[in-house]
């Protein structure tokens, strides 16, 4: 069913906070001052000074987000939810991976009208930070145990390689931290106006076709800068990605800074530097700076980029406080100039772009490691898993002499070090846990955000809606040979946590008229988006078709219909993809 009108909730600025303002480097003599995009001050520290221009900036300077940990451990855990200071609750807690979750029973029509305290429950989502997605079975078992004991057996794999738990009480947070940190995990700066988790190739150090292992670079950045007050008060969140794999498996085009492995004709293997990517309600794809970054310089270049964001980022308006807006105003050339002259003190060499990927970057299936063993990429339904399943998975791996696994930017898991002669047995055991190594192309290509079940910004339910649609499509399209995976991304609001603009079929949650004077959950449809992949030369966002809205109950019907039209109408002789067809097709064919 398609519907022509919808109620759309405008983006709500994130209410976050950070550490006291740090000292900032002085401008070198003679260096050009970047132009201000408007006559009004934008809150750029190096241009307008550091006087706070909104409430978020004021409390971040008064007392930063990192400082709240002591109050959580010493005061709030003992006093319970009612004892938490409101600014800490809705701001500083995020610096330690804590968001209040949505109170059950509040429908999507109330999301835009109620205040945060009216929407929130006295429980938290807790985000476990997993830089590079690298986990041991001991760490996995620890997360699983925390989930079953403190989080009602919840666990979601995110599309940023983290694990999110729900139903967490503030009284239990100190013990959860103690257990996580005892095995080398943390929630430090998992949320907030800070450098978030660093995405890394899920097959770093083990893939037979890897160009370079980025793990040393990820670890250096994490060790030097995460939790450092110098970078704990950014204008807003800052997302990083580093990959050494030719599949370009870290969605680099939608990160604030990304390093993509490339071979320079004279300098050897290093990284191509990208900046300024991000989605939300106003998508900007990252741009190449044209520079080549040697592995030994990655950390200092990362520091330079995040410092530019700290010093020149727009702080006055929260909805323009991402690096993508600064990059859009400056352009790649000016950004590179400021990076080199003001922050690095040297010029970076020019570098070539990385070639188009030749393989899929989700790593699903069985693949050869560089040591003769195998790694297996598996998919749960849209990242939804449980603590007990994580514990069972740790047991399974150890039975087969493996103690390592990885999370991915696609809500998947990659299991490492599987003996070649045990692969089929492992796959059979994984199937029993609901983790498929040979999923249908729809199950493989579908991701979903948290949705209205737990998220205060959401308008519609996502996880179960996506799961039900995939199950229906697997039945209805069984035996049909798709030429490539078709990605289906389901988001509960306009903010695009599930990357709707870069999916073959992206769905933005809305409330639609039900024909009887009421409203029903549904989606606006985006078609033909995607990132660089084996099926696509370069990234691009999807198109929207005027009036094209789909109800949640009609989702499977719509996807089946549009996929069948693609199969009937696309030019198979030239290998036309779904995205290519969707951009050239008549609007009638996309309804």
Coordinates of C-alpha atoms in Angstrom, one line a residue:
X1 CA 0.0 0.0 0.0
X2 CA 1.3 3.5 -0.9
X3 CA 0.1 6.7 0.7
X4 CA 0.7 10.2 -0.5
X5 CA 0.7 12.3 2.7
X6 CA 2.8 11.9 5.9
X7 CA 3.5 13.5 9.2
X8 CA 7.2 14.1 9.5
X9 CA 8.9 14.9 12.7
X10 CA 11.7 17.6 12.4
X11 CA 15.1 16.7 13.5
X12 CA 15.6 17.2 17.2
X13 CA 19.1 18.6 18.1
X14 CA 21.1 16.1 20.1
X15 CA 21.3 17.2 23.7
X16 CA 24.9 16.3 24.6
X17 CA 27.9 17.8 26.5
X18 CA 31.7 17.5 27.0
X19 CA 34.9 18.4 28.8
X20 CA 36.1 21.9 29.7
X21 CA 37.6 23.9 26.8
X22 CA 41.2 22.9 26.1
X23 CA 44.0 25.1 25.0
X24 CA 44.1 25.5 21.2
X25 CA 47.1 26.0 18.9
X26 CA 47.8 29.5 17.8
X27 CA 47.5 30.4 14.1
X28 CA 50.9 30.6 12.4
X29 CA 52.0 34.0 11.2
X30 CA 50.7 34.7 7.7
X31 CA 48.2 31.8 7.7
X32 CA 45.0 32.5 5.9
X33 CA 41.9 32.8 8.1
X34 CA 39.0 30.7 6.7
X35 CA 36.1 32.7 5.5
X36 CA 33.1 32.9 7.7
X37 CA 30.0 31.7 5.8
X38 CA 27.7 34.3 7.2
X39 CA 27.8 37.7 9.1
X40 CA 26.5 36.1 12.2
X41 CA 29.0 34.4 14.5
X42 CA 29.0 30.7 14.1
X43 CA 30.7 29.9 17.4
X44 CA 34.0 29.0 15.8
X45 CA 36.5 29.2 18.6
X46 CA 39.4 30.5 16.3
X47 CA 37.1 33.0 14.6
X48 CA 34.5 34.1 17.1
X49 CA 36.1 33.4 20.4
X50 CA 35.0 30.9 23.0
X51 CA 32.0 32.6 24.5
X52 CA 29.2 30.0 24.6
X53 CA 26.4 30.8 22.1
X54 CA 23.9 28.2 23.4
X55 CA 23.0 26.3 26.5
X56 CA 24.9 23.1 25.4
X57 CA 28.1 25.0 24.9
X58 CA 27.6 26.7 28.2
X59 CA 27.3 23.6 30.4
X60 CA 30.1 21.8 28.4
X61 CA 32.5 24.6 29.5
X62 CA 31.2 24.7 33.0
X63 CA 31.7 21.0 33.7
X64 CA 32.7 18.5 31.0
X65 CA 31.2 15.2 30.2
X66 CA 34.2 13.2 31.4
X67 CA 33.7 14.5 34.9
X68 CA 30.4 12.9 35.4
X69 CA 31.8 9.4 35.9
X70 CA 32.7 10.2 39.5
X71 CA 29.2 11.4 40.3
X72 CA 27.7 8.2 38.7
X73 CA 29.9 6.0 40.8
X74 CA 29.7 7.9 44.1
X75 CA 26.3 9.6 44.1
X76 CA 23.8 8.4 41.4
X77 CA 24.4 4.7 41.7
X78 CA 23.6 5.0 45.4
X79 CA 20.8 7.4 45.1
X80 CA 19.1 5.9 42.0
X81 CA 17.5 7.6 39.0
X82 CA 15.7 10.3 41.0
X83 CA 19.0 11.6 42.3
X84 CA 20.5 12.4 38.9
X85 CA 21.0 16.1 38.0
X86 CA 19.0 16.8 34.8
X87 CA 22.0 18.3 32.9
X88 CA 24.0 15.3 33.7
X89 CA 21.2 13.0 32.7
X90 CA 20.4 14.6 29.4
X91 CA 24.0 15.6 28.5
X92 CA 27.1 14.4 30.3
X93 CA 25.9 10.8 30.8
X94 CA 26.4 10.4 27.0
X95 CA 30.2 10.8 27.4
X96 CA 30.1 7.4 29.1
X97 CA 27.8 5.7 26.6
X98 CA 24.5 6.2 28.5
X99 CA 21.2 7.4 27.0
X100 CA 17.8 7.2 28.7
X101 CA 15.6 4.9 26.8
X102 CA 12.0 5.4 25.7
X103 CA 9.2 4.7 28.1
X104 CA 7.1 1.8 26.8
X105 CA 3.6 2.6 25.4
X106 CA 4.3 6.1 24.1
X107 CA 3.3 6.1 20.4
X108 CA 5.2 7.8 17.6
X109 CA 2.8 10.7 17.4
X110 CA 4.0 11.9 20.8
X111 CA 7.7 11.9 19.9
X112 CA 7.7 15.5 18.6
X113 CA 5.4 16.9 21.2
X114 CA 6.7 15.5 24.6
X115 CA 9.7 16.7 26.4
X116 CA 12.6 14.3 27.0
X117 CA 11.6 13.7 30.6
X118 CA 8.1 12.8 29.5
X119 CA 9.4 10.3 26.9
X120 CA 12.2 8.7 28.9
X121 CA 12.1 5.7 31.2
X122 CA 14.2 5.2 34.3
X123 CA 16.4 2.8 32.4
X124 CA 19.4 3.3 30.1
X125 CA 20.8 2.2 26.8
X126 CA 24.4 1.4 27.4
X127 CA 26.8 1.5 24.4
X128 CA 29.9 -0.7 24.6
X129 CA 32.7 0.9 22.6
X130 CA 34.5 -1.6 20.3
X131 CA 37.2 0.2 18.3
X132 CA 37.9 -1.6 15.1
X133 CA 35.3 -4.1 16.0
X134 CA 37.9 -6.4 17.6
X135 CA 36.7 -8.8 20.3
X136 CA 38.0 -11.8 22.1
X137 CA 35.8 -14.6 23.3
X138 CA 36.5 -13.6 26.8
X139 CA 35.2 -10.1 26.1
X140 CA 32.2 -11.5 24.2
X141 CA 31.3 -13.7 27.2
X142 CA 31.7 -10.7 29.5
X143 CA 29.2 -8.6 27.4
X144 CA 26.9 -11.6 27.2
X145 CA 27.0 -12.0 31.0
X146 CA 26.3 -8.3 31.6
X147 CA 23.4 -8.5 29.2
X148 CA 21.7 -11.5 30.9
X149 CA 22.3 -10.2 34.4
X150 CA 21.7 -6.5 34.1
X151 CA 20.0 -5.8 30.7
X152 CA 17.2 -8.3 30.4
X153 CA 19.2 -10.4 27.8
X154 CA 19.2 -7.5 25.3
X155 CA 22.1 -6.9 22.8
X156 CA 22.0 -5.1 19.5
X157 CA 24.9 -5.0 17.0
X158 CA 25.1 -1.5 15.7
X159 CA 26.2 -0.3 12.2
X160 CA 29.2 1.3 14.0
X161 CA 30.7 -1.9 15.4
X162 CA 29.4 -1.3 18.9
X163 CA 27.1 -3.4 21.1
X164 CA 24.1 -1.7 22.7
X165 CA 22.4 -3.0 25.8
X166 CA 19.0 -1.9 27.2
X167 CA 17.1 -1.8 30.5
X168 CA 20.3 -0.9 32.4
X169 CA 19.8 0.8 35.8
X170 CA 22.1 3.5 37.0
X171 CA 22.6 1.5 40.2
X172 CA 24.3 -1.3 38.2
X173 CA 26.6 0.9 36.0
X174 CA 29.7 0.9 38.3
X175 CA 29.7 -2.9 38.3
X176 CA 29.1 -3.1 34.6
X177 CA 32.1 -0.7 34.1
X178 CA 34.2 -2.8 36.4
X179 CA 33.5 -6.0 34.4
X180 CA 34.0 -4.4 31.0
X181 CA 37.3 -2.7 32.0
X182 CA 38.6 -5.9 33.6
X183 CA 38.7 -7.4 30.0
X184 CA 39.9 -4.3 28.2
X185 CA 36.5 -2.8 27.1
X186 CA 34.9 0.5 28.0
X187 CA 32.1 2.9 27.3
X188 CA 34.3 6.0 27.3
X189 CA 33.1 8.5 24.8
X190 CA 30.8 6.0 23.2
X191 CA 28.4 8.9 22.8
X192 CA 28.5 12.7 23.1
X193 CA 30.3 15.6 21.4
X194 CA 33.5 13.5 21.2
X195 CA 35.5 11.2 18.9
X196 CA 33.2 8.2 18.7
X197 CA 34.3 4.6 18.1
X198 CA 36.9 4.2 15.3
X199 CA 35.5 2.0 12.6
X200 CA 38.1 -0.5 11.4
X201 CA 38.2 -3.3 8.8
X202 CA 36.6 -6.4 10.4
X203 CA 39.3 -8.5 8.7
X204 CA 42.2 -6.4 9.8
X205 CA 45.4 -8.5 10.1
X206 CA 43.8 -11.8 8.9
X207 CA 42.5 -11.4 5.3
X208 CA 44.6 -13.0 2.6
X209 CA 43.9 -10.0 0.2
X210 CA 44.5 -7.2 2.7
X211 CA 46.7 -4.3 1.6
X212 CA 47.7 -3.2 5.1
X213 CA 46.7 -4.0 8.7
X214 CA 45.3 -0.7 10.2
X215 CA 45.2 -2.1 13.7
X216 CA 48.4 -0.2 14.9
X217 CA 46.9 3.1 13.7
X218 CA 43.6 2.5 15.4
X219 CA 45.3 1.5 18.6
X220 CA 47.5 4.6 18.5
X221 CA 44.6 7.0 18.1
X222 CA 42.6 5.2 20.8
X223 CA 45.6 5.2 23.2
X224 CA 46.5 8.9 22.7
X225 CA 43.3 10.7 22.2
X226 CA 40.2 8.8 23.5
X227 CA 39.3 10.2 26.9
X228 CA 41.7 13.2 26.4
X229 CA 40.1 16.4 27.6
X230 CA 41.8 18.2 24.6
X231 CA 39.2 16.5 22.4
X232 CA 36.3 16.0 24.8
X233 CA 34.4 19.2 23.9
X234 CA 33.8 19.1 20.1
X235 CA 31.0 21.0 18.4
X236 CA 29.2 17.6 18.0
X237 CA 30.1 14.0 17.5
X238 CA 33.1 13.0 15.4
X239 CA 33.2 9.7 13.4
X240 CA 36.3 8.0 12.2
X241 CA 37.1 5.0 9.9
X242 CA 40.2 3.3 8.8
X243 CA 40.5 0.3 6.5
X244 CA 43.4 -1.6 4.9
X245 CA 41.1 -3.9 2.9
X246 CA 40.4 -3.4 -0.8
X247 CA 36.7 -3.9 -0.3
X248 CA 36.6 -0.5 1.5
X249 CA 34.6 -2.1 4.2
X250 CA 34.2 0.8 6.7
X251 CA 31.6 3.1 4.9
X252 CA 34.3 5.7 4.7
X253 CA 32.2 8.1 2.6
X254 CA 29.9 8.9 5.5
X255 CA 32.5 9.5 8.2
X256 CA 34.0 12.8 9.4
X257 CA 37.4 11.5 8.7
X258 CA 38.4 8.3 7.0
X259 CA 41.7 6.6 5.8
X260 CA 41.4 4.2 2.9
X261 CA 44.3 1.9 2.0
X262 CA 45.9 2.7 -1.3
X263 CA 49.2 1.9 -3.1
X264 CA 51.2 5.0 -4.0
X265 CA 53.4 4.4 -7.1
X266 CA 56.5 5.8 -5.3
X267 CA 55.7 5.7 -1.6
X268 CA 54.2 2.3 -1.3
X269 CA 51.1 1.3 0.8
X270 CA 49.4 4.1 2.8
X271 CA 46.1 5.8 3.0
X272 CA 43.8 8.1 1.0
X273 CA 42.4 10.8 3.3
X274 CA 38.7 11.6 3.2
X275 CA 36.8 14.3 5.3
X276 CA 33.4 15.7 5.9
X277 CA 31.0 12.8 5.5
X278 CA 27.7 12.4 7.3
X279 CA 24.0 11.7 6.8
X280 CA 21.2 12.6 9.3
X281 CA 18.5 14.8 7.7
X282 CA 21.0 16.5 5.4
X283 CA 23.4 14.1 3.7
X284 CA 26.9 15.1 2.7
X285 CA 29.3 12.5 1.3
X286 CA 32.9 12.8 2.3
X287 CA 35.4 14.3 -0.1
X288 CA 39.0 13.3 -0.9
X289 CA 41.6 15.7 0.1
X290 CA 43.9 14.3 -2.6
X291 CA 46.6 13.5 0.0
X292 CA 48.6 10.4 0.7
X293 CA 49.1 9.6 4.4
X294 CA 51.9 7.2 5.4
X295 CA 50.9 4.7 8.2
X296 CA 53.3 6.4 10.7
X297 CA 51.5 9.7 10.2
X298 CA 47.9 8.6 10.5
X299 CA 47.5 9.4 14.2
X300 CA 48.9 13.0 13.8
X301 CA 46.8 13.6 10.7
X302 CA 43.7 12.4 12.6
X303 CA 44.6 14.7 15.4
X304 CA 44.9 17.6 12.9
X305 CA 41.5 16.9 11.4
X306 CA 39.7 16.6 14.8
X307 CA 41.5 19.8 15.9
X308 CA 40.2 21.7 12.9
X309 CA 36.7 20.5 13.9
X310 CA 37.2 21.6 17.5
X311 CA 38.6 25.0 16.6
X312 CA 36.6 25.9 13.4
X313 CA 33.5 23.8 13.8
X314 CA 30.2 25.7 13.9
X315 CA 29.0 25.7 17.6
X316 CA 26.2 28.2 17.5
X317 CA 23.5 26.0 15.9
X318 CA 23.4 22.4 16.8
X319 CA 21.9 21.4 13.4
X320 CA 25.0 22.8 11.7
X321 CA 27.6 21.6 14.2
X322 CA 29.0 18.7 12.2
X323 CA 32.3 18.8 10.2
X324 CA 30.4 18.2 7.0
X325 CA 29.1 21.7 7.0
X326 CA 32.5 23.2 7.5
X327 CA 33.9 21.1 4.7
X328 CA 31.0 22.0 2.4
X329 CA 31.8 25.7 3.0
X330 CA 35.5 25.5 2.7
X331 CA 36.0 22.8 0.1
X332 CA 38.7 20.1 0.1
X333 CA 41.4 22.4 -1.1
X334 CA 41.1 25.0 1.7
X335 CA 40.6 22.2 4.3
X336 CA 43.9 20.6 3.2
X337 CA 45.6 24.0 3.3
X338 CA 44.5 24.6 6.9
X339 CA 45.4 21.1 7.9
X340 CA 48.9 21.4 6.5
X341 CA 49.7 24.9 7.5
X342 CA 48.1 25.3 10.9
X343 CA 48.1 21.9 12.3
X344 CA 50.7 19.6 10.8
X345 CA 53.4 22.1 9.8
X346 CA 54.3 20.2 6.7
X347 CA 52.7 19.4 3.3
X348 CA 51.3 15.9 2.7
X349 CA 52.2 14.3 -0.6
X350 CA 49.6 14.0 -3.3
X351 CA 48.1 10.6 -3.6
X352 CA 46.0 8.4 -6.0
X353 CA 42.4 7.4 -5.2
X354 CA 41.8 3.8 -4.2
X355 CA 40.5 1.6 -7.0
X356 CA 36.9 0.4 -7.1
X357 CA 36.3 -2.5 -4.7
X358 CA 36.1 -5.9 -6.3
X359 CA 34.4 -7.8 -3.4
X360 CA 31.5 -7.1 -1.0
X361 CA 32.6 -5.3 2.2
X362 CA 30.2 -7.1 4.6
X363 CA 32.4 -10.2 4.6
X364 CA 29.4 -12.6 4.9
X365 CA 30.3 -16.2 4.0
X366 CA 33.5 -18.2 4.2
X367 CA 36.8 -16.7 3.3
X368 CA 40.5 -17.6 3.4
X369 CA 42.7 -16.1 6.1
X370 CA 46.4 -15.4 5.5
X371 CA 47.4 -18.4 7.6
X372 CA 45.4 -21.2 5.9
X373 CA 42.5 -21.0 8.3
X374 CA 39.1 -19.5 7.5
X375 CA 37.0 -16.6 8.7
X376 CA 33.2 -16.8 8.5
X377 CA 30.9 -13.7 8.3
X378 CA 27.4 -14.3 9.7
X379 CA 24.3 -12.2 9.9
X380 CA 21.6 -12.1 12.6
X381 CA 18.3 -10.5 11.9
X382 CA 19.0 -6.7 11.5
X383 CA 21.6 -6.7 14.3
X384 CA 19.2 -8.0 17.0
X385 CA 20.8 -10.6 19.2
X386 CA 20.8 -11.5 22.9
X387 CA 23.3 -11.8 25.7
X388 CA 22.7 -15.5 26.0
X389 CA 23.4 -15.9 22.3
X390 CA 26.7 -14.0 22.6
X391 CA 27.7 -16.3 25.5
X392 CA 26.8 -19.4 23.4
X393 CA 28.8 -18.0 20.5
X394 CA 31.8 -17.6 22.7
X395 CA 31.5 -21.2 23.8
X396 CA 31.1 -22.3 20.1
X397 CA 34.2 -20.5 19.0
X398 CA 36.3 -21.9 21.8
X399 CA 35.1 -25.4 21.1
X400 CA 36.7 -24.9 17.6
X401 CA 40.0 -23.4 18.9
X402 CA 39.1 -19.8 18.1
X403 CA 39.2 -17.0 20.5
X404 CA 38.7 -14.0 18.2
X405 CA 35.8 -12.3 16.3
X406 CA 34.8 -9.0 14.9
X407 CA 31.8 -6.8 14.7
X408 CA 31.1 -5.0 11.4
X409 CA 29.6 -1.7 10.2
X410 CA 26.8 -3.7 8.7
X411 CA 25.3 -5.3 11.9
X412 CA 27.2 -8.5 11.2
X413 CA 29.8 -10.7 13.0
X414 CA 33.0 -12.1 11.5
X415 CA 34.4 -15.2 13.3
X416 CA 38.1 -15.7 12.9
X417 CA 40.6 -18.6 13.0
X418 CA 38.2 -21.4 12.0
X419 CA 40.1 -24.6 11.1
X420 CA 39.4 -25.3 7.4
X421 CA 38.2 -28.8 8.0
X422 CA 35.7 -27.6 10.6
X423 CA 34.0 -24.9 8.6
X424 CA 30.8 -26.8 7.7
X425 CA 30.4 -28.0 11.3
X426 CA 30.8 -24.5 12.6
X427 CA 28.2 -23.2 10.1
X428 CA 25.7 -25.8 11.2
X429 CA 26.2 -24.8 14.8
X430 CA 25.8 -21.2 13.9
X431 CA 22.5 -21.9 12.2
X432 CA 21.2 -23.2 15.5
X433 CA 22.0 -19.9 17.1
X434 CA 20.2 -17.9 14.4
X435 CA 23.5 -16.7 12.8
X436 CA 23.6 -17.5 9.1
X437 CA 26.7 -17.7 7.0
X438 CA 24.7 -18.3 3.8
X439 CA 21.7 -15.9 4.2
X440 CA 19.3 -14.9 1.6
X441 CA 20.4 -11.7 -0.2
X442 CA 17.6 -9.8 1.6
X443 CA 18.6 -11.0 5.0
X444 CA 22.2 -10.1 4.2
X445 CA 21.4 -6.6 2.9
X446 CA 18.9 -5.5 5.6
X447 CA 19.8 -3.3 8.5
X448 CA 17.6 -1.4 11.0
X449 CA 18.0 1.2 13.7
X450 CA 16.8 0.8 17.3
X451 CA 13.4 2.2 16.5
X452 CA 10.5 3.1 18.8
X453 CA 11.0 0.2 21.1
X454 CA 13.9 2.0 22.9
X455 CA 14.7 5.3 21.1
X456 CA 13.2 8.6 22.2
X457 CA 13.6 10.1 18.7
X458 CA 11.9 7.3 16.8
X459 CA 8.4 7.5 15.3
X460 CA 7.9 3.9 14.2
X461 CA 9.0 0.4 15.1
X462 CA 11.9 -0.9 13.0
X463 CA 13.6 -4.2 14.1
X464 CA 10.5 -6.4 14.0
X465 CA 9.1 -4.6 10.9
X466 CA 12.3 -5.3 9.0
X467 CA 12.5 -8.9 10.3
X468 CA 8.9 -9.6 9.2
X469 CA 9.5 -8.1 5.8
X470 CA 12.7 -10.2 5.2
X471 CA 10.9 -13.4 6.2
X472 CA 8.1 -12.6 3.8
X473 CA 10.4 -11.7 1.0
X474 CA 12.5 -14.9 1.4
X475 CA 9.3 -16.9 0.9
X476 CA 7.8 -14.9 -1.9
X477 CA 11.0 -14.5 -3.9
X478 CA 12.4 -18.0 -3.2
X479 CA 14.1 -19.3 -6.3
X480 CA 14.4 -15.9 -8.0
X481 CA 18.0 -15.2 -8.9
X482 CA 18.9 -11.6 -7.9
X483 CA 22.0 -10.3 -9.8
X484 CA 23.4 -8.8 -6.5
X485 CA 22.4 -8.1 -2.9
X486 CA 19.7 -5.4 -2.6
X487 CA 20.1 -3.4 0.5
X488 CA 17.1 -2.6 2.6
X489 CA 17.7 0.0 5.4
X490 CA 14.9 0.7 7.8
X491 CA 15.0 3.9 10.0
X492 CA 12.6 4.9 12.7
X493 CA 12.9 8.7 12.2
X494 CA 14.5 11.2 9.8
X495 CA 17.9 11.0 11.4
X496 CA 19.3 8.1 9.3
X497 CA 21.1 6.0 11.9
X498 CA 20.3 3.1 9.5
X499 CA 21.9 5.1 6.5
X500 CA 18.7 5.3 4.5
X501 CA 20.2 7.6 1.8
X502 CA 22.8 5.1 0.9
X503 CA 20.7 2.0 0.5
X504 CA 19.1 0.5 -2.6
X505 CA 15.8 0.8 -0.7
X506 CA 15.9 3.3 2.2
X507 CA 12.9 3.7 4.5
X508 CA 12.5 6.8 6.7
X509 CA 9.9 6.3 9.4
X510 CA 6.8 8.5 9.4
X511 CA 3.2 8.4 10.5
X512 CA 0.8 8.2 7.6
X513 CA -2.9 8.8 7.4
X514 CA -4.8 5.5 7.7
X515 CA -7.9 6.6 5.7
X516 CA -10.1 6.7 8.8
X517 CA -9.0 10.0 10.3
X518 CA -6.1 8.4 12.2
X519 CA -2.5 7.5 11.6
X520 CA -0.5 4.4 10.9
X521 CA 3.2 3.7 11.0
X522 CA 4.9 3.9 7.6
X523 CA 7.9 5.1 5.7
X524 CA 9.0 7.6 3.0
X525 CA 11.0 5.7 0.4
X526 CA 14.5 6.5 -1.0
X527 CA 15.7 4.5 -3.9
X528 CA 19.1 3.9 -5.6
X529 CA 21.6 5.0 -2.9
X530 CA 24.8 3.3 -2.1
X531 CA 28.4 3.5 -1.2
X532 CA 31.4 2.4 -3.3
X533 CA 31.3 -1.4 -3.6
X534 CA 31.8 -4.3 -6.0
X535 CA 28.5 -3.2 -7.7
X536 CA 29.1 0.5 -7.7
X537 CA 31.9 2.8 -8.8
X538 CA 31.3 5.6 -6.3
X539 CA 29.0 6.6 -3.6
X540 CA 25.7 8.4 -4.2
X541 CA 22.4 9.1 -2.4
X542 CA 19.1 7.7 -3.3
X543 CA 16.2 9.5 -5.1
X544 CA 12.8 10.2 -3.5
X545 CA 9.6 9.9 -5.5
X546 CA 6.9 12.5 -4.9
X547 CA 4.1 10.9 -2.9
X548 CA 5.7 7.6 -2.5
X549 CA 4.9 6.4 1.1
X550 CA 4.6 2.8 2.3
X551 CA 2.8 1.6 5.3
X552 CA 4.7 -0.7 7.7
X553 CA 2.2 -3.5 7.0
X554 CA 2.6 -3.0 3.3
X555 CA 6.4 -3.0 3.3
X556 CA 7.0 -6.5 2.0
X557 CA 4.4 -6.0 -0.7
X558 CA 6.1 -2.9 -1.9
X559 CA 9.6 -4.3 -1.9
X560 CA 8.4 -7.4 -3.7
X561 CA 6.7 -5.3 -6.3
X562 CA 9.6 -3.0 -7.0
X563 CA 12.2 -5.8 -7.1
X564 CA 10.1 -7.7 -9.6
X565 CA 9.9 -4.6 -11.8
X566 CA 13.6 -4.2 -11.6
X567 CA 14.1 -7.8 -12.7
X568 CA 11.7 -7.3 -15.6
X569 CA 13.0 -3.9 -16.8
X570 CA 16.8 -3.7 -16.0
X571 CA 19.4 -4.1 -18.7
X572 CA 21.0 -7.4 -17.7
X573 CA 23.3 -7.3 -20.8
X574 CA 25.3 -4.5 -19.3
X575 CA 24.9 -5.6 -15.7
X576 CA 22.6 -2.7 -14.7
X577 CA 22.2 -2.6 -10.9
X578 CA 19.1 -1.9 -8.9
X579 CA 20.5 1.5 -8.0
X580 CA 21.2 2.4 -11.7
X581 CA 17.8 1.2 -12.7
X582 CA 16.0 3.1 -9.9
X583 CA 17.6 6.4 -10.9
X584 CA 16.5 6.1 -14.6
X585 CA 13.2 4.4 -14.1
X586 CA 9.9 6.3 -14.5
X587 CA 8.2 7.3 -11.3
X588 CA 5.3 5.0 -12.2
X589 CA 7.6 2.0 -12.2
X590 CA 8.8 2.8 -8.6
X591 CA 5.3 3.1 -7.1

